[in-house]
XYZ file of C-alpha atoms in Angstrom:
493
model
C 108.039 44.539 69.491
C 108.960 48.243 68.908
C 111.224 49.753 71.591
C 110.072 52.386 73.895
C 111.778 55.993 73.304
C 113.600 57.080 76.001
C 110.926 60.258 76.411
C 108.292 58.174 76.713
C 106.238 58.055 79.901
C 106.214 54.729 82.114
C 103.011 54.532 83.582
C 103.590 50.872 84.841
C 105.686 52.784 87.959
C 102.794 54.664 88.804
C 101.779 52.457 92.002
C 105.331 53.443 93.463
C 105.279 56.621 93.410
C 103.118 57.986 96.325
C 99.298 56.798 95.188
C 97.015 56.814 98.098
C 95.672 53.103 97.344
C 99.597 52.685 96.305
C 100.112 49.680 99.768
C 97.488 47.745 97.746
C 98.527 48.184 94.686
C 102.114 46.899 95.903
C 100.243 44.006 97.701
C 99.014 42.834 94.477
C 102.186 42.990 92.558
C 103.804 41.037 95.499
C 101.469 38.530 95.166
C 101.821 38.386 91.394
C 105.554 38.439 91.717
C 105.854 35.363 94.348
C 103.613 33.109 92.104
C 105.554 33.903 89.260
C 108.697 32.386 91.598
C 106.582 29.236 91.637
C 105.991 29.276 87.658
C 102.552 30.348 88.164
C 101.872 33.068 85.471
C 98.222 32.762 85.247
C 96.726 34.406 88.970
C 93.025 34.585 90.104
C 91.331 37.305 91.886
C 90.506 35.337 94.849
C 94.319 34.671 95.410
C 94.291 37.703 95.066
C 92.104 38.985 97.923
C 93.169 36.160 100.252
C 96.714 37.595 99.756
C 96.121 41.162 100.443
C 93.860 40.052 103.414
C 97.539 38.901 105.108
C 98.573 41.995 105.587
C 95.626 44.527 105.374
C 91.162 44.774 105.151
C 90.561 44.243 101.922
C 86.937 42.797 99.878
C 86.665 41.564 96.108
C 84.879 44.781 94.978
C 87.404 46.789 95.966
C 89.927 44.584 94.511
C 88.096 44.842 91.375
C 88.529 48.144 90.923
C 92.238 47.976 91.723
C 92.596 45.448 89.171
C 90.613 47.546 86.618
C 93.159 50.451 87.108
C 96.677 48.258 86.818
C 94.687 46.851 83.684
C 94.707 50.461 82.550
C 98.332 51.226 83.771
C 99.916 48.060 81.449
C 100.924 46.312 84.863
C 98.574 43.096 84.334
C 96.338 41.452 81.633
C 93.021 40.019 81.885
C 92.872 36.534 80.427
C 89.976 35.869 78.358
C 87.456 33.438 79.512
C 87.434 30.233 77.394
C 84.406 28.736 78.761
C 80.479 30.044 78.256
C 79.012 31.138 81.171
C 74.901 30.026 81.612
C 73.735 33.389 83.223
C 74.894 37.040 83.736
C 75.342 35.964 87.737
C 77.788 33.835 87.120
C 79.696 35.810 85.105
C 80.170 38.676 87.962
C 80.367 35.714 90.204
C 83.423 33.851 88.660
C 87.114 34.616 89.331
C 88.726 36.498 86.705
C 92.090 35.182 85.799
C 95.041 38.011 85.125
C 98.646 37.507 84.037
C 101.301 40.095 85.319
C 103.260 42.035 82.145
C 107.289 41.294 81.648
C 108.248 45.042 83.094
C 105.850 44.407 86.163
C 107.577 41.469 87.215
C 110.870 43.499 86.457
C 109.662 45.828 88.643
C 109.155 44.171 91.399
C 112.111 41.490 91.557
C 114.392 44.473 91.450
C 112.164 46.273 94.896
C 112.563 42.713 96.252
C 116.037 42.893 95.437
C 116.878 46.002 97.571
C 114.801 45.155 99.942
C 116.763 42.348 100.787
C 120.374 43.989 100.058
C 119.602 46.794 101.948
C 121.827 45.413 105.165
C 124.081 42.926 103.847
C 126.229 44.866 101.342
C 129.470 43.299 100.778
C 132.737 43.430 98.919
C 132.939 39.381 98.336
C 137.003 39.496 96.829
C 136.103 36.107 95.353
C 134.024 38.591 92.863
C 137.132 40.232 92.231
C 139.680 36.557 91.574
C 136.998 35.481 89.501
C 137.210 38.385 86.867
C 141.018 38.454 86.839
C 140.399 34.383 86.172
C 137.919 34.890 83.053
C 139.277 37.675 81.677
C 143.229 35.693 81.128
C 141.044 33.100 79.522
C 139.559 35.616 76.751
C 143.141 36.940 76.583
C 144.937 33.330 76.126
C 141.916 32.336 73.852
C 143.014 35.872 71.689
C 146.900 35.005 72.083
C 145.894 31.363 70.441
C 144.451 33.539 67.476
C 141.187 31.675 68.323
C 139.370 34.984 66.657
C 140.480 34.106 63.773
C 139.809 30.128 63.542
C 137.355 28.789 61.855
C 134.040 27.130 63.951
C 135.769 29.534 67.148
C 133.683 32.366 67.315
C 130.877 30.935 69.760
C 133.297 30.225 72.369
C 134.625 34.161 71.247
C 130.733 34.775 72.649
C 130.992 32.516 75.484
C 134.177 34.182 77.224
C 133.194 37.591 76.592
C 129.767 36.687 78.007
C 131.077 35.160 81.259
C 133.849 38.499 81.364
C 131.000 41.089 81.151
C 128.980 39.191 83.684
C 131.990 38.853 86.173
C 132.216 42.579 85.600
C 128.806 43.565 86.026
C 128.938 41.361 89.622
C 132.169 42.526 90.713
C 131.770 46.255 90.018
C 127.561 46.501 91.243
C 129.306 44.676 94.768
C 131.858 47.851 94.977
C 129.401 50.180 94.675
C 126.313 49.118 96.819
C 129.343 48.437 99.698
C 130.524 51.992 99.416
C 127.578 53.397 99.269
C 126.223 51.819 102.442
C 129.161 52.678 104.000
C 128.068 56.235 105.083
C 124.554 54.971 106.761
C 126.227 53.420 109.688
C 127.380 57.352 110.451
C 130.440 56.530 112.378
C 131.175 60.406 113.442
C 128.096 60.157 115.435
C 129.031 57.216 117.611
C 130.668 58.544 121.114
C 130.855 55.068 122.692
C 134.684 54.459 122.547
C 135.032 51.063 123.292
C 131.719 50.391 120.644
C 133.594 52.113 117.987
C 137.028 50.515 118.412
C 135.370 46.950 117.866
C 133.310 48.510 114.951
C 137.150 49.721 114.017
C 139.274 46.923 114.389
C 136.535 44.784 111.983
C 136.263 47.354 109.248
C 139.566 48.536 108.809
C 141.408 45.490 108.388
C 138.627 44.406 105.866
C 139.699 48.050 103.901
C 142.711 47.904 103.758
C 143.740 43.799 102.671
C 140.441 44.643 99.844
C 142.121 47.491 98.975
C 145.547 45.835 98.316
C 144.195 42.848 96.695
C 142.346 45.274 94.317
C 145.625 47.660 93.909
C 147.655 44.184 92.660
C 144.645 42.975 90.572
C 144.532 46.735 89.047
C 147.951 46.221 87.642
C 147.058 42.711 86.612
C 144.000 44.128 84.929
C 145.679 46.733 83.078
C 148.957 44.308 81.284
C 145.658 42.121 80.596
C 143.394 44.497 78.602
C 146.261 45.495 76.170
C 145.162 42.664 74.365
C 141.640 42.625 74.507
C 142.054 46.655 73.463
C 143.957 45.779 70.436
C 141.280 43.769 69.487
C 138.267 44.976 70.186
C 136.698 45.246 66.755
C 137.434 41.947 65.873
C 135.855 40.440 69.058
C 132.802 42.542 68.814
C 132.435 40.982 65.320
C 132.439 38.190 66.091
C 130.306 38.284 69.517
C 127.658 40.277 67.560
C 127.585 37.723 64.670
C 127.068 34.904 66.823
C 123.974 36.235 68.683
C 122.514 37.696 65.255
C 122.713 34.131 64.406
C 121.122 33.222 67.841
C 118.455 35.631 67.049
C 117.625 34.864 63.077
C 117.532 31.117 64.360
C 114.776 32.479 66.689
C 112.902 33.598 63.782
C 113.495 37.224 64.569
C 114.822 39.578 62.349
C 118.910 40.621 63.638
C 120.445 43.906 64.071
C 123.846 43.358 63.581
C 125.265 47.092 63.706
C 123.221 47.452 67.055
C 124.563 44.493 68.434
C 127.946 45.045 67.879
C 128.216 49.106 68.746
C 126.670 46.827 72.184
C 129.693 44.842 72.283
C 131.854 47.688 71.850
C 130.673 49.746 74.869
C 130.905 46.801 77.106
C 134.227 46.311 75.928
C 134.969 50.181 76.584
C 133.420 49.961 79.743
C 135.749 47.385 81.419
C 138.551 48.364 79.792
C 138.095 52.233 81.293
C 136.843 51.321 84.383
C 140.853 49.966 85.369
C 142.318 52.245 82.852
C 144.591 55.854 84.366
C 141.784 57.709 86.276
C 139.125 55.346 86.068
C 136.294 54.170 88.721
C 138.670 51.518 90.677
C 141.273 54.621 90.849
C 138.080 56.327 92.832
C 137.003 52.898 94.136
C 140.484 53.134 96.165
C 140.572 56.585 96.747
C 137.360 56.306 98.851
C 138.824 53.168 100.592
C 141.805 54.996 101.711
C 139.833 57.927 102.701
C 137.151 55.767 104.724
C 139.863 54.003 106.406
C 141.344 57.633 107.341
C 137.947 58.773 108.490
C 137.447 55.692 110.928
C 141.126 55.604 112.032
C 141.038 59.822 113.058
C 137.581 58.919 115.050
C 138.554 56.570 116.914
C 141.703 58.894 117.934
C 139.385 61.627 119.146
C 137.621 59.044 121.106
C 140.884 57.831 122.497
C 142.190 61.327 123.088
C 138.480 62.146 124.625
C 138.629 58.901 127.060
C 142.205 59.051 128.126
C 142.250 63.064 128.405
C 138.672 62.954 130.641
C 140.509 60.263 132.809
C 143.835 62.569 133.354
C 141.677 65.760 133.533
C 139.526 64.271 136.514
C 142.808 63.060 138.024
C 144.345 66.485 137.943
C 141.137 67.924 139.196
C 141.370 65.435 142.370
C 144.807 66.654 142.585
C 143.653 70.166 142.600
C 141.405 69.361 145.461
C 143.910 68.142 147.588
C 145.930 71.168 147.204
C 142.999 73.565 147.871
C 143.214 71.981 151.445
C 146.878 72.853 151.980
C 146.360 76.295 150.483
C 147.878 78.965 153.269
C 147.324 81.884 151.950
C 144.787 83.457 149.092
C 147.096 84.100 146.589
C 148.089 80.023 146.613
C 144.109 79.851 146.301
C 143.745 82.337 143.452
C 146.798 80.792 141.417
C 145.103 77.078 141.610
C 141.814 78.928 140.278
C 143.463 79.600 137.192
C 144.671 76.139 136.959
C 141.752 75.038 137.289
C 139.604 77.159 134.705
C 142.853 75.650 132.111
C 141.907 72.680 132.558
C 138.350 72.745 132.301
C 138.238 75.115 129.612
C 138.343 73.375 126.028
C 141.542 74.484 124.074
C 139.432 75.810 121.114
C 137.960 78.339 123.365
C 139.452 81.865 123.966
C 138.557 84.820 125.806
C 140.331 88.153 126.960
C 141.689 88.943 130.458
C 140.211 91.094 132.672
C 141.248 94.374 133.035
C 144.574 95.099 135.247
C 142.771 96.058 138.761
C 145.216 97.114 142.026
C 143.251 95.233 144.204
C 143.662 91.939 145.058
C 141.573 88.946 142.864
C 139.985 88.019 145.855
C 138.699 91.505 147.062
C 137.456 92.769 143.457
C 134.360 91.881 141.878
C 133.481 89.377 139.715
C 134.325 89.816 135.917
C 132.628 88.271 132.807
C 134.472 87.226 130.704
C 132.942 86.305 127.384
C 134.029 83.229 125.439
C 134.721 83.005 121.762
C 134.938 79.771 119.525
C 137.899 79.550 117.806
C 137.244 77.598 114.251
C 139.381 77.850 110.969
C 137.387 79.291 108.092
C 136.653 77.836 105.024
C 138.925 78.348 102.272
C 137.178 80.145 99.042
C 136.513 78.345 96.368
C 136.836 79.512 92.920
C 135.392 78.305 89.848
C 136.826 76.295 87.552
C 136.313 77.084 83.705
C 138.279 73.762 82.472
C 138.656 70.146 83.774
C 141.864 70.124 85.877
C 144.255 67.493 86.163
C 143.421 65.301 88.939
C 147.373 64.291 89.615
C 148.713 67.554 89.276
C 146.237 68.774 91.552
C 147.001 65.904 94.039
C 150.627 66.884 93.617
C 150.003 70.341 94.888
C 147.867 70.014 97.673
C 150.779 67.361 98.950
C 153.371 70.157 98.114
C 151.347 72.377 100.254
C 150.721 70.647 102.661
C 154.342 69.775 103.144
C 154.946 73.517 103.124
C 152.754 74.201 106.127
C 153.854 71.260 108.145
C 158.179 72.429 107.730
C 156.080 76.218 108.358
C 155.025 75.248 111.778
C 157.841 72.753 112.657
C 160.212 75.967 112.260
C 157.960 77.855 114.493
C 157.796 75.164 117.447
C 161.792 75.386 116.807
C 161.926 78.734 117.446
C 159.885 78.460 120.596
C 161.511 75.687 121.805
C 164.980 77.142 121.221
C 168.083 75.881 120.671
C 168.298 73.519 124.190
C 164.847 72.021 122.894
C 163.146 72.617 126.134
C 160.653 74.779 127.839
C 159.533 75.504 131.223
C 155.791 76.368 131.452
C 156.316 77.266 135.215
C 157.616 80.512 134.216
C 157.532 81.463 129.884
C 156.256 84.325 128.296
C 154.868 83.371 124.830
C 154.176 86.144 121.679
C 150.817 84.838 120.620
C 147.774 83.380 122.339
C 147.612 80.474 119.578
C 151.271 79.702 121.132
C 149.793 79.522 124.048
C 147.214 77.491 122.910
C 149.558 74.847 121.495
C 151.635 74.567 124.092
C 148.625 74.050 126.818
C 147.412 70.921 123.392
C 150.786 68.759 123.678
C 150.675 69.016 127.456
C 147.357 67.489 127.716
C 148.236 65.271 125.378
C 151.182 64.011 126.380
C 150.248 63.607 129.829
C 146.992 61.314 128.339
C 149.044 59.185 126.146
C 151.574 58.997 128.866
C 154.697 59.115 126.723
C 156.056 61.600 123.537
C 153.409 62.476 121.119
C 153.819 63.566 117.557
C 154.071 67.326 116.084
C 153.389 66.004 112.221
C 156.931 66.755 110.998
C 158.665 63.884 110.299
C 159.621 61.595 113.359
C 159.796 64.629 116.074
C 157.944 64.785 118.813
C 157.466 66.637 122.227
C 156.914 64.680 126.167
C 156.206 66.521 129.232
C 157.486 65.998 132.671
C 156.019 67.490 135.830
C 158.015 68.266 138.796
C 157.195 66.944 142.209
C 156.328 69.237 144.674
C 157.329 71.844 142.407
C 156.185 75.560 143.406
C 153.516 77.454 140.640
C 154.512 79.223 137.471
C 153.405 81.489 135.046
C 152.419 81.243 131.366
C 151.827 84.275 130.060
C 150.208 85.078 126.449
C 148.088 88.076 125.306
C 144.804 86.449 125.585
C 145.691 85.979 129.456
C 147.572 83.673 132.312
C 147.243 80.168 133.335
C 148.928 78.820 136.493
C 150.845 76.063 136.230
C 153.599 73.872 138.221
C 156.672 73.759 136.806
C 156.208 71.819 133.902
C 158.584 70.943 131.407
C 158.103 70.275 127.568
C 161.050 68.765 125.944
C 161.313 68.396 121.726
C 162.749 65.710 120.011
C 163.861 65.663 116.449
C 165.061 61.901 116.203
C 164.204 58.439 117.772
C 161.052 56.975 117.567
C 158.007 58.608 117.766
């Protein structure tokens, strides 16, 4: 049978794609595809209806016509009828008898395939062991010199075989998982204590799969050394066996086509775990899944513990508004409280200076502004870079900017390492900004918290009873007790 060109048009898909009868023409298939199952190849037309009558309305002139059009489409063939009818009646009257083609049945075992993968996508390491195991038996069977022994070569055929189809498993396992990764949309879940179940399953999972595969990588790599040195040789020999399986079929053998075959399977594995290859990427978008999961759930624990100390210092708030003697003790815990409610990525700009008191002038707007970092530009690239050298850089930078803002919270902090936010003057309003960040989170994680440089870190103690202060920026005041921020460059974090 001549082979289709790859320009050729597939008409045999055209009940998939958005027909309006295209339900019953999928009902049909179905049904031919489950009989098939059952070694049924041969289906009549009132199976037919009874089948399609399971799911939807559905009569045998109608289903004639359907029938009539897959005919036309190459999805089934009518059987002719081997018996002579006695009238024209009961030739309309009598079941016609149709057999499904090979790509058909193709078709539809690989929708029923999906259809049943779509939620249970999974990495299965035993995949993973299993090529490792076959592929040191093709390389002990090579370091035997069993390519060259006579009588050898179908068990040659027989490894490679069982290699490629480990491969095929193992690496069509990695890539359904990955890609149904991103449908359970983890960003959008806000239920904390949802997500750190859905957390504490997942990213163990990650990260031992991800080891195992880093060690079997290595493994992998010491392994295909031989296979790569030679790779003619066992595509030879694989090619001559099935030309042999082929002319003993009766069928003519194309050796040349089987063997270039051989050699881009061979290519394939030994590329996919060579420098840069797919499980370099495969690990790459572990890592960076775990990352993704692991910096949710610590905006939902930030979000859940900072709510709970925010509401608490609200309460606290309260209870000070009821001691209050005097306005300006009133106005001063008004500021405190617009710090805390406001979100620290919001800015605004004070009022103007008045002489009158705040509680005698009028009300001023004051109009809020979103404070987001802009996206980089991105510039074209006329040549292929290299993917290390460009990790190398952005690490370089990125260590750069972290020892660039650990010198700046030095140089606030000063040389005693301490600051008093009861009374502190700061240049900047994103100072201001950063300070008002570790306070609220240290006082929800209840302890030090990290500045990302190295192991230092910054805690927070508030003073009982302590009188209000002052932090001043140029975007405006807030009113704060005298709290103290203290920064430590050593110790644990």
């Amino acid at each position: 049978m001549p082979s289709r060109p790859v320009t050729a048009e597939m008409p045999e898909a055209n009940y998939l794609i958005g027909h309006p009868d295209g339900r019953y023409y999928r009902l049909l298939m179905r049904c031919f595809y489950e009989r098939s199952l059952n070694h049924a190849s041969y289906v009549r037309t009132d199976e037919l209806v009874d089948f399609v009558r399971q799911y939807l309305p559905y009569d045998e002139a109608t289903c004639r016509q359907h029938l009539d059009q897959m005919e036309k489409w190459g999805l089934i063939i009518l059987i002719p009828e081997q018996s002579k009818p006695a009238n024209l009646m009961e030739l309309r009257q009598k079941p016609r008898v149709y057999q499904a083609s090979r790509i058909a049945l193709r078709l539809e075992a690989l929708r029923a395939e999906m259809e049943q993968e779509e939620g249970a996508a999974s990495l299965d390491p035993a995949a993973l062991d299993l090529l490792v195991q076959r592929v040191r038996e093709l390389v002990a069977f090579i370091e035997r010199d069993g390519l060259h022994r006579d009588g050898a070569a179908p068990d040659a055929h027989r490894l490679w075989v069982g290699v490629y189809e480990s491969f095929s498993a193992f690496s069509r396992r990695v890539r359904e998982y990955l890609e149904d990764l991103p449908r359970h949309r983890p960003r959008e879940v806000l239920d904390y204590a949802a997500f750190r179940a859905y957390r504490d399953l997942l990213v163990p999972y990650l990260q031992e799969y991800a080891r195992r595969l880093f060690d079997r990588r290595e493994q992998m790599r010491v392994l295909l050394r031989t296979v790569a040195q030679s790779r003619e040789l066992l595509a030879t020999t694989a090619a001559a066996v099935e030309a042999q399986q082929v002319r003993a079929d009766g069928s003519r053998p194309d050796f040349e086509r089987q063997k270039q075959r051989f050699l881009r399977e061979i290519g394939a594995l030994i590329e996919y775990f060579g420098d840069q290859g797919d499980v370099d990427v495969l690990l790459e978008r572990a890592q960076a899944w775990v990352s993704e999961i692991t910096r949710h759930a610590r905006r939902l624990s930030e979000q859940h513990l900072g709510g709970s100390v925010r509401e608490q210092t609200l309460l606290d708030l309260a209870r000070r508004f009821c001691d209050c003697t005097s306005l300006e003790q009133a106005e001063g815990l008004a500021q405190v409280v617009f710090a805390a409610t406001l979100p620290l990525h919001w800015r605004g700009e004070s009022p103007p200076p008045s002489d009158q008191p705040p509680w005698k002038a009028e009300p001023v707007t004051v109009p809020l502004q979103a404070v987001r970092r802009g996206q980089r530009p991105r510039t074209p690239q006329q040549v292929t870079a290299d993917r290390s050298h460009e990790r190398l850089q952005r690490m370089l930078e990125a260590a750069e900017e972290r020892k660039r803002a650990a010198r700046e919270l030095a140089q606030l902090f000063g040389e005693a390492g301490e600051l008093d936010l009861g009374d502190l003057t700061v240049r900047e309003p994103r100072q201001r900004q950063l300070l008002l960040h570790l306070l609220y989170k240290s006082l929800s994680q209840q302890g030090p918290v990290g500045v990302g440089y190295r192991n230092w870190s910054v805690s927070a103690e508030v003073k009982a009873d302590a009188p209000l202060g002052r932090l001043t920026a140029a975007d405006g005041t807030a009113t704060l007790p005298h709290v103290l921020l203290r920064l430590h460059k050593g110790g644990p974090r």
